[in-house]
PDB file of C-alpha atoms and ligand atoms in Angstrom:
ATOM      1  CA  UNK A   1     -42.464   9.547  29.623  1.00 78.00           C
ATOM      2  CA  UNK A   2     -45.944   8.470  29.044  1.00 89.00           C
ATOM      3  CA  UNK A   3     -46.840   4.953  29.732  1.00 97.00           C
ATOM      4  CA  UNK A   4     -49.003   4.456  26.634  1.00 97.00           C
ATOM      5  CA  UNK A   5     -48.721   5.037  23.084  1.00 98.00           C
ATOM      6  CA  UNK A   6     -51.221   5.252  20.110  1.00 98.00           C
ATOM      7  CA  UNK A   7     -49.651   4.063  17.048  1.00 98.00           C
ATOM      8  CA  UNK A   8     -50.440   2.841  13.558  1.00 96.00           C
ATOM      9  CA  UNK A   9     -49.169  -0.712  12.492  1.00 95.00           C
ATOM     10  CA  UNK A  10     -47.852   0.569   8.999  1.00 92.00           C
ATOM     11  CA  UNK A  11     -44.313   0.226   7.477  1.00 92.00           C
ATOM     12  CA  UNK A  12     -42.907   2.812   5.165  1.00 90.00           C
ATOM     13  CA  UNK A  13     -41.487   0.374   2.833  1.00 89.00           C
ATOM     14  CA  UNK A  14     -42.970  -2.925   1.706  1.00 92.00           C
ATOM     15  CA  UNK A  15     -41.225  -6.188   2.013  1.00 94.00           C
ATOM     16  CA  UNK A  16     -40.134  -7.986  -1.256  1.00 91.00           C
ATOM     17  CA  UNK A  17     -42.751 -10.399  -2.399  1.00 93.00           C
ATOM     18  CA  UNK A  18     -41.207 -13.509  -1.027  1.00 92.00           C
ATOM     19  CA  UNK A  19     -41.648 -12.292   2.377  1.00 94.00           C
ATOM     20  CA  UNK A  20     -45.013 -10.553   2.184  1.00 89.00           C
ATOM     21  CA  UNK A  21     -46.930 -13.496   3.941  1.00 88.00           C
ATOM     22  CA  UNK A  22     -44.738 -13.392   7.002  1.00 89.00           C
ATOM     23  CA  UNK A  23     -44.600  -9.436   7.659  1.00 88.00           C
ATOM     24  CA  UNK A  24     -43.913  -9.654  11.251  1.00 89.00           C
ATOM     25  CA  UNK A  25     -42.162  -6.219  11.495  1.00 93.00           C
ATOM     26  CA  UNK A  26     -42.974  -3.523  14.164  1.00 95.00           C
ATOM     27  CA  UNK A  27     -43.320  -0.033  12.524  1.00 96.00           C
ATOM     28  CA  UNK A  28     -40.422   2.392  12.358  1.00 97.00           C
ATOM     29  CA  UNK A  29     -42.406   4.895  14.382  1.00 97.00           C
ATOM     30  CA  UNK A  30     -42.125   2.548  17.488  1.00 98.00           C
ATOM     31  CA  UNK A  31     -38.090   2.266  17.031  1.00 98.00           C
ATOM     32  CA  UNK A  32     -38.124   6.233  16.549  1.00 98.00           C
ATOM     33  CA  UNK A  33     -39.970   6.805  19.828  1.00 97.00           C
ATOM     34  CA  UNK A  34     -37.503   4.582  21.949  1.00 98.00           C
ATOM     35  CA  UNK A  35     -34.440   5.654  20.416  1.00 98.00           C
ATOM     36  CA  UNK A  36     -35.331   9.199  21.293  1.00 98.00           C
ATOM     37  CA  UNK A  37     -35.973   8.390  24.483  1.00 97.00           C
ATOM     38  CA  UNK A  38     -33.131   6.111  25.360  1.00 98.00           C
ATOM     39  CA  UNK A  39     -30.148   6.848  22.950  1.00 98.00           C
ATOM     40  CA  UNK A  40     -28.086   9.431  21.668  1.00 98.00           C
ATOM     41  CA  UNK A  41     -26.321   9.748  18.303  1.00 98.00           C
ATOM     42  CA  UNK A  42     -23.147   7.416  18.224  1.00 98.00           C
ATOM     43  CA  UNK A  43     -24.884   4.800  20.557  1.00 98.00           C
ATOM     44  CA  UNK A  44     -24.670   1.018  19.769  1.00 98.00           C
ATOM     45  CA  UNK A  45     -28.173  -0.399  19.345  1.00 98.00           C
ATOM     46  CA  UNK A  46     -28.681  -4.432  19.159  1.00 98.00           C
ATOM     47  CA  UNK A  47     -31.561  -6.277  18.107  1.00 98.00           C
ATOM     48  CA  UNK A  48     -31.066  -9.952  19.079  1.00 98.00           C
ATOM     49  CA  UNK A  49     -33.927 -11.015  16.766  1.00 98.00           C
ATOM     50  CA  UNK A  50     -33.209  -8.487  13.930  1.00 98.00           C
ATOM     51  CA  UNK A  51     -35.940 -10.140  11.470  1.00 97.00           C
ATOM     52  CA  UNK A  52     -36.555  -7.761   8.531  1.00 97.00           C
ATOM     53  CA  UNK A  53     -34.040  -5.263  10.095  1.00 98.00           C
ATOM     54  CA  UNK A  54     -36.516  -2.361  11.185  1.00 97.00           C
ATOM     55  CA  UNK A  55     -34.449  -1.707  14.274  1.00 98.00           C
ATOM     56  CA  UNK A  56     -31.207  -1.444  12.389  1.00 98.00           C
ATOM     57  CA  UNK A  57     -32.389   0.742   9.652  1.00 98.00           C
ATOM     58  CA  UNK A  58     -34.083   3.225  11.886  1.00 98.00           C
ATOM     59  CA  UNK A  59     -30.943   3.341  13.955  1.00 98.00           C
ATOM     60  CA  UNK A  60     -28.701   3.663  11.094  1.00 98.00           C
ATOM     61  CA  UNK A  61     -31.079   6.587   9.888  1.00 98.00           C
ATOM     62  CA  UNK A  62     -30.980   8.335  13.295  1.00 98.00           C
ATOM     63  CA  UNK A  63     -27.245   8.331  13.370  1.00 98.00           C
ATOM     64  CA  UNK A  64     -26.673   5.170  16.031  1.00 98.00           C
ATOM     65  CA  UNK A  65     -24.556   2.131  15.267  1.00 98.00           C
ATOM     66  CA  UNK A  66     -27.001  -0.780  14.379  1.00 98.00           C
ATOM     67  CA  UNK A  67     -26.025  -4.246  15.252  1.00 98.00           C
ATOM     68  CA  UNK A  68     -28.410  -7.466  14.674  1.00 98.00           C
ATOM     69  CA  UNK A  69     -28.383 -11.070  15.213  1.00 98.00           C
ATOM     70  CA  UNK A  70     -30.856 -13.196  13.008  1.00 98.00           C
ATOM     71  CA  UNK A  71     -31.098 -16.956  12.655  1.00 97.00           C
ATOM     72  CA  UNK A  72     -32.794 -16.960   9.275  1.00 96.00           C
ATOM     73  CA  UNK A  73     -30.358 -16.534   6.364  1.00 97.00           C
ATOM     74  CA  UNK A  74     -32.733 -15.159   3.635  1.00 96.00           C
ATOM     75  CA  UNK A  75     -33.711 -12.416   6.132  1.00 97.00           C
ATOM     76  CA  UNK A  76     -30.012 -11.661   6.961  1.00 98.00           C
ATOM     77  CA  UNK A  77     -29.497 -11.307   3.099  1.00 98.00           C
ATOM     78  CA  UNK A  78     -31.959  -9.070   2.631  1.00 97.00           C
ATOM     79  CA  UNK A  79     -31.147  -6.742   5.820  1.00 98.00           C
ATOM     80  CA  UNK A  80     -27.424  -6.726   4.506  1.00 98.00           C
ATOM     81  CA  UNK A  81     -28.604  -5.583   0.954  1.00 97.00           C
ATOM     82  CA  UNK A  82     -30.216  -2.668   2.566  1.00 97.00           C
ATOM     83  CA  UNK A  83     -27.473  -1.638   5.272  1.00 98.00           C
ATOM     84  CA  UNK A  84     -24.593   0.842   4.301  1.00 96.00           C
ATOM     85  CA  UNK A  85     -22.597  -1.423   6.829  1.00 97.00           C
ATOM     86  CA  UNK A  86     -23.701  -4.942   5.839  1.00 97.00           C
ATOM     87  CA  UNK A  87     -21.642  -6.538   8.674  1.00 97.00           C
ATOM     88  CA  UNK A  88     -23.778  -4.813  11.308  1.00 98.00           C
ATOM     89  CA  UNK A  89     -26.184  -8.069  10.985  1.00 98.00           C
ATOM     90  CA  UNK A  90     -24.878 -11.153  12.185  1.00 98.00           C
ATOM     91  CA  UNK A  91     -26.187 -14.346  10.857  1.00 98.00           C
ATOM     92  CA  UNK A  92     -26.228 -16.518  14.052  1.00 97.00           C
ATOM     93  CA  UNK A  93     -28.200 -17.901  17.061  1.00 97.00           C
ATOM     94  CA  UNK A  94     -28.944 -15.441  20.122  1.00 98.00           C
ATOM     95  CA  UNK A  95     -29.257 -18.540  22.339  1.00 98.00           C
ATOM     96  CA  UNK A  96     -25.318 -18.500  21.884  1.00 98.00           C
ATOM     97  CA  UNK A  97     -24.901 -14.741  22.224  1.00 98.00           C
ATOM     98  CA  UNK A  98     -22.034 -15.056  24.355  1.00 96.00           C
ATOM     99  CA  UNK A  99     -20.241 -16.573  21.932  1.00 97.00           C
ATOM    100  CA  UNK A 100     -20.515 -13.811  19.245  1.00 97.00           C
ATOM    101  CA  UNK A 101     -17.881 -11.082  18.737  1.00 93.00           C
ATOM    102  CA  UNK A 102     -20.201  -8.210  20.086  1.00 96.00           C
ATOM    103  CA  UNK A 103     -19.016  -4.727  21.212  1.00 97.00           C
ATOM    104  CA  UNK A 104     -20.477  -3.012  24.426  1.00 98.00           C
ATOM    105  CA  UNK A 105     -23.963  -2.263  23.757  1.00 98.00           C
ATOM    106  CA  UNK A 106     -25.960   1.088  24.667  1.00 98.00           C
ATOM    107  CA  UNK A 107     -29.372  -0.051  24.044  1.00 98.00           C
ATOM    108  CA  UNK A 108     -31.372  -3.059  22.901  1.00 98.00           C
ATOM    109  CA  UNK A 109     -34.927  -3.318  21.397  1.00 98.00           C
ATOM    110  CA  UNK A 110     -36.681  -6.201  19.590  1.00 98.00           C
ATOM    111  CA  UNK A 111     -39.879  -8.077  19.167  1.00 98.00           C
ATOM    112  CA  UNK A 112     -39.183 -11.658  20.095  1.00 98.00           C
ATOM    113  CA  UNK A 113     -40.554 -14.631  18.248  1.00 97.00           C
ATOM    114  CA  UNK A 114     -43.925 -15.594  20.118  1.00 97.00           C
ATOM    115  CA  UNK A 115     -44.969 -18.987  21.414  1.00 97.00           C
ATOM    116  CA  UNK A 116     -48.359 -20.079  22.349  1.00 97.00           C
ATOM    117  CA  UNK A 117     -48.342 -22.210  25.622  1.00 96.00           C
ATOM    118  CA  UNK A 118     -49.558 -25.574  23.921  1.00 94.00           C
ATOM    119  CA  UNK A 119     -47.689 -25.247  20.678  1.00 94.00           C
ATOM    120  CA  UNK A 120     -44.908 -27.887  19.720  1.00 94.00           C
ATOM    121  CA  UNK A 121     -42.781 -25.798  17.632  1.00 95.00           C
ATOM    122  CA  UNK A 122     -39.602 -24.148  18.760  1.00 96.00           C
ATOM    123  CA  UNK A 123     -39.861 -20.225  17.988  1.00 97.00           C
ATOM    124  CA  UNK A 124     -35.917 -20.077  18.648  1.00 97.00           C
ATOM    125  CA  UNK A 125     -35.254 -22.582  15.768  1.00 94.00           C
ATOM    126  CA  UNK A 126     -37.555 -21.126  13.329  1.00 88.00           C
ATOM    127  CA  UNK A 127     -40.672 -22.860  14.416  1.00 88.00           C
ATOM    128  CA  UNK A 128     -39.346 -26.490  13.792  1.00 79.00           C
ATOM    129  CA  UNK A 129     -41.713 -29.099  15.480  1.00 75.00           C
ATOM    130  CA  UNK A 130     -39.733 -30.622  18.189  1.00 80.00           C
ATOM    131  CA  UNK A 131     -42.062 -31.204  20.986  1.00 89.00           C
ATOM    132  CA  UNK A 132     -40.704 -28.119  22.517  1.00 95.00           C
ATOM    133  CA  UNK A 133     -42.190 -26.883  25.849  1.00 96.00           C
ATOM    134  CA  UNK A 134     -43.477 -23.372  26.735  1.00 98.00           C
ATOM    135  CA  UNK A 135     -41.382 -23.864  29.908  1.00 98.00           C
ATOM    136  CA  UNK A 136     -38.262 -24.465  27.595  1.00 97.00           C
ATOM    137  CA  UNK A 137     -39.322 -21.220  25.742  1.00 98.00           C
ATOM    138  CA  UNK A 138     -39.046 -19.239  28.837  1.00 98.00           C
ATOM    139  CA  UNK A 139     -36.037 -20.806  29.953  1.00 98.00           C
ATOM    140  CA  UNK A 140     -34.280 -20.134  26.701  1.00 98.00           C
ATOM    141  CA  UNK A 141     -35.411 -16.316  26.610  1.00 98.00           C
ATOM    142  CA  UNK A 142     -34.195 -15.916  30.241  1.00 98.00           C
ATOM    143  CA  UNK A 143     -30.792 -17.300  29.066  1.00 98.00           C
ATOM    144  CA  UNK A 144     -30.625 -15.059  26.126  1.00 98.00           C
ATOM    145  CA  UNK A 145     -31.131 -11.808  28.238  1.00 98.00           C
ATOM    146  CA  UNK A 146     -28.789 -13.090  30.677  1.00 98.00           C
ATOM    147  CA  UNK A 147     -26.251 -13.180  28.268  1.00 98.00           C
ATOM    148  CA  UNK A 148     -27.202  -9.990  26.604  1.00 98.00           C
ATOM    149  CA  UNK A 149     -26.983  -8.579  30.116  1.00 98.00           C
ATOM    150  CA  UNK A 150     -23.235  -9.211  30.127  1.00 97.00           C
ATOM    151  CA  UNK A 151     -22.878  -7.257  26.819  1.00 97.00           C
ATOM    152  CA  UNK A 152     -24.528  -4.052  27.834  1.00 98.00           C
ATOM    153  CA  UNK A 153     -22.990  -0.744  29.227  1.00 97.00           C
ATOM    154  CA  UNK A 154     -24.015  -0.131  32.833  1.00 94.00           C
ATOM    155  CA  UNK A 155     -27.306   1.779  32.998  1.00 91.00           C
ATOM    156  CA  UNK A 156     -28.239   0.622  29.506  1.00 97.00           C
ATOM    157  CA  UNK A 157     -31.960  -0.083  28.829  1.00 98.00           C
ATOM    158  CA  UNK A 158     -33.345  -3.149  27.062  1.00 98.00           C
ATOM    159  CA  UNK A 159     -36.729  -3.022  25.604  1.00 98.00           C
ATOM    160  CA  UNK A 160     -39.086  -5.954  24.334  1.00 98.00           C
ATOM    161  CA  UNK A 161     -42.446  -5.398  22.528  1.00 98.00           C
ATOM    162  CA  UNK A 162     -44.559  -8.557  23.640  1.00 98.00           C
ATOM    163  CA  UNK A 163     -48.433  -9.272  23.640  1.00 98.00           C
ATOM    164  CA  UNK A 164     -50.424 -11.924  25.357  1.00 98.00           C
ATOM    165  CA  UNK A 165     -51.913 -14.244  22.830  1.00 98.00           C
ATOM    166  CA  UNK A 166     -55.526 -15.147  22.899  1.00 98.00           C
ATOM    167  CA  UNK A 167     -56.658 -17.998  20.663  1.00 95.00           C
ATOM    168  CA  UNK A 168     -59.805 -20.448  20.740  1.00 91.00           C
ATOM    169  CA  UNK A 169     -60.698 -18.957  24.187  1.00 91.00           C
ATOM    170  CA  UNK A 170     -57.348 -19.470  25.821  1.00 96.00           C
ATOM    171  CA  UNK A 171     -54.768 -17.026  26.607  1.00 98.00           C
ATOM    172  CA  UNK A 172     -51.076 -17.556  26.858  1.00 98.00           C
ATOM    173  CA  UNK A 173     -49.935 -14.667  29.193  1.00 98.00           C
ATOM    174  CA  UNK A 174     -46.780 -14.287  27.025  1.00 98.00           C
ATOM    175  CA  UNK A 175     -45.992 -10.735  27.977  1.00 98.00           C
ATOM    176  CA  UNK A 176     -46.373 -11.640  31.715  1.00 98.00           C
ATOM    177  CA  UNK A 177     -44.496 -14.491  31.668  1.00 98.00           C
ATOM    178  CA  UNK A 178     -41.625 -12.889  29.623  1.00 99.00           C
ATOM    179  CA  UNK A 179     -41.539  -9.982  31.979  1.00 98.00           C
ATOM    180  CA  UNK A 180     -41.247 -12.263  34.894  1.00 98.00           C
ATOM    181  CA  UNK A 181     -38.359 -14.444  33.725  1.00 98.00           C
ATOM    182  CA  UNK A 182     -36.316 -11.596  32.303  1.00 98.00           C
ATOM    183  CA  UNK A 183     -36.832  -9.895  35.659  1.00 98.00           C
ATOM    184  CA  UNK A 184     -34.867 -12.593  37.338  1.00 98.00           C
ATOM    185  CA  UNK A 185     -31.753 -11.464  35.455  1.00 98.00           C
ATOM    186  CA  UNK A 186     -32.268  -7.799  34.427  1.00 98.00           C
ATOM    187  CA  UNK A 187     -33.932  -4.982  36.537  1.00 98.00           C
ATOM    188  CA  UNK A 188     -37.678  -4.515  35.250  1.00 98.00           C
ATOM    189  CA  UNK A 189     -38.423  -0.599  35.130  1.00 97.00           C
ATOM    190  CA  UNK A 190     -41.939  -0.898  33.770  1.00 98.00           C
ATOM    191  CA  UNK A 191     -44.186  -1.229  30.681  1.00 98.00           C
ATOM    192  CA  UNK A 192     -45.447   1.157  28.060  1.00 98.00           C
ATOM    193  CA  UNK A 193     -48.744  -0.026  26.642  1.00 98.00           C
ATOM    194  CA  UNK A 194     -48.949   0.487  22.959  1.00 98.00           C
ATOM    195  CA  UNK A 195     -52.607   0.682  21.400  1.00 98.00           C
ATOM    196  CA  UNK A 196     -52.568  -0.238  17.891  1.00 98.00           C
ATOM    197  CA  UNK A 197     -55.038   0.684  14.814  1.00 97.00           C
ATOM    198  CA  UNK A 198     -55.056  -3.235  14.208  1.00 94.00           C
ATOM    199  CA  UNK A 199     -52.733  -5.773  15.770  1.00 95.00           C
ATOM    200  CA  UNK A 200     -53.202  -9.548  16.037  1.00 95.00           C
ATOM    201  CA  UNK A 201     -53.055 -12.483  18.453  1.00 96.00           C
ATOM    202  CA  UNK A 202     -56.679 -11.696  19.647  1.00 96.00           C
ATOM    203  CA  UNK A 203     -55.713  -8.190  20.977  1.00 97.00           C
ATOM    204  CA  UNK A 204     -55.205  -4.489  19.586  1.00 97.00           C
ATOM    205  CA  UNK A 205     -52.449  -3.811  22.187  1.00 98.00           C
ATOM    206  CA  UNK A 206     -49.091  -4.927  23.199  1.00 98.00           C
ATOM    207  CA  UNK A 207     -46.290  -3.912  25.846  1.00 98.00           C
ATOM    208  CA  UNK A 208     -43.059  -2.633  25.615  1.00 98.00           C
ATOM    209  CA  UNK A 209     -41.418  -4.033  28.791  1.00 98.00           C
ATOM    210  CA  UNK A 210     -38.423  -1.797  29.889  1.00 98.00           C
ATOM    211  CA  UNK A 211     -35.372  -3.381  31.711  1.00 98.00           C
ATOM    212  CA  UNK A 212     -32.226  -1.691  33.054  1.00 98.00           C
ATOM    213  CA  UNK A 213     -28.812  -3.781  33.564  1.00 95.00           C
ATOM    214  CA  UNK A 214     -28.021  -2.187  36.725  1.00 79.00           C
TER     215      UNK A 214
HETATM  216  C1  LIG B 301     -40.807 -11.055  15.486  1.00 51.55           C
HETATM  217  S1  LIG B 301     -39.520 -11.289  14.374  1.00 51.55           S
HETATM  218  C2  LIG B 301     -38.550  -9.748  14.591  1.00 51.55           C
HETATM  219  C3  LIG B 301     -38.851  -8.499  13.854  1.00 51.55           C
HETATM  220  C4  LIG B 301     -38.064  -7.206  13.622  1.00 51.55           C
HETATM  221  N1  LIG B 301     -37.953  -6.464  15.055  1.00 51.55           N
HETATM  222  C5  LIG B 301     -38.543  -6.348  12.710  1.00 51.55           C
HETATM  223  O1  LIG B 301     -39.287  -5.507  12.866  1.00 51.55           O
HETATM  224  O2  LIG B 301     -38.130  -6.683  11.518  1.00 51.55           O
HETATM  225  C6  LIG B 301     -38.276 -12.423  15.206  1.00 51.55           C
HETATM  226  C7  LIG B 301     -37.337 -12.827  14.571  1.00 51.55           C
HETATM  227  O3  LIG B 301     -36.208 -13.590  15.406  1.00 51.55           O
HETATM  228  C8  LIG B 301     -35.667 -14.473  14.633  1.00 51.55           C
HETATM  229  N2  LIG B 301     -35.229 -15.525  15.419  1.00 51.55           N
HETATM  230  C9  LIG B 301     -35.864 -16.721  15.990  1.00 51.55           C
HETATM  231  N3  LIG B 301     -34.997 -17.318  16.640  1.00 51.55           N
HETATM  232  C10 LIG B 301     -33.788 -16.793  16.692  1.00 51.55           C
HETATM  233  C11 LIG B 301     -32.536 -17.241  17.291  1.00 51.55           C
HETATM  234  N4  LIG B 301     -32.457 -18.239  18.049  1.00 51.55           N
HETATM  235  N5  LIG B 301     -31.418 -16.164  17.045  1.00 51.55           N
HETATM  236  C12 LIG B 301     -31.699 -15.102  16.396  1.00 51.55           C
HETATM  237  N6  LIG B 301     -32.934 -14.835  15.798  1.00 51.55           N
HETATM  238  C13 LIG B 301     -33.768 -15.615  15.808  1.00 51.55           C
HETATM  239  C14 LIG B 301     -36.728 -14.934  13.590  1.00 51.55           C
HETATM  240  O4  LIG B 301     -36.043 -15.624  12.576  1.00 51.55           O
HETATM  241  C15 LIG B 301     -37.551 -13.674  13.326  1.00 51.55           C
HETATM  242  O5  LIG B 301     -37.014 -13.047  12.329  1.00 51.55           O
END
C-alpha cells in the first residue's frame, strides 16, 4: 500500500441547508480507498464519530455492514433518513462505548472532532465551553479507543484521519498526540499521508493513522 494519497476534498451529495456551515465530512473517495484495502463484503464497519454518515453510506454501498455512533441528534436523524437500515446509527456517546450494544467489528474508520491545545471547549460534548483541558481530550480519546479495541475482531484495523492544527503562529500537534495516546492501547501500524487539493487548519495534508488490535 502506498504511504501517500492525492485526493480532492469534494463530496458527491451536498448537505441539507441547515448543515452547510458545518461541513466537516471527509470525502467518499477516502473511505473507498480504505474499505478496499482492509475489508471484504459482509464486514462490519464502525464509525464512532459518525457525523453526517459518510463512512456508513459508503460502507452500505460497498456491501459492508455499516455501524455508527453520533452524539448530535440532528445529524443522527439526517443519517437515519438516508440509510436503508436506520438502526445502523446509534444516538449515543462514544465515551461510553462499552455500554453500547455493539456486535464484533471488522474495521473502524473515522475523523474525530479536533481540539486546539488552548481552547476551553470540549469536542466530545459538542464543543460546550467547560474549561476542558487538552490533556483531558487526549485522555478521553485514549479511553474511547481502549473501549473500541475490546469490540474489534483480532487482527482488525482501526483508522483515524487527523491533522496537526496551525493557528496564529502556534501548532497543536494533534495528529502526533492522538497517535501517541492511542498507541498505548492499540498497535500503531503506520501512517498514510493524504495530500488534499484544499484542506484547512493551516495545512493541505492530513494523516490516516492505522492501528491494529493484535
Ligand atoms: C469530524 S466529525 C465526523 C465526520 C464524519 N466522518 C463524516 O465524514 O461525515 C466528528 C463527529 O463526532 C461527533 N461527536 C463528538 N463527540 C462525540 C461523542 N462523545 N460521541 C459520539 N460522537 C461524537 C460530532 O458531533 C461530529 O459529528
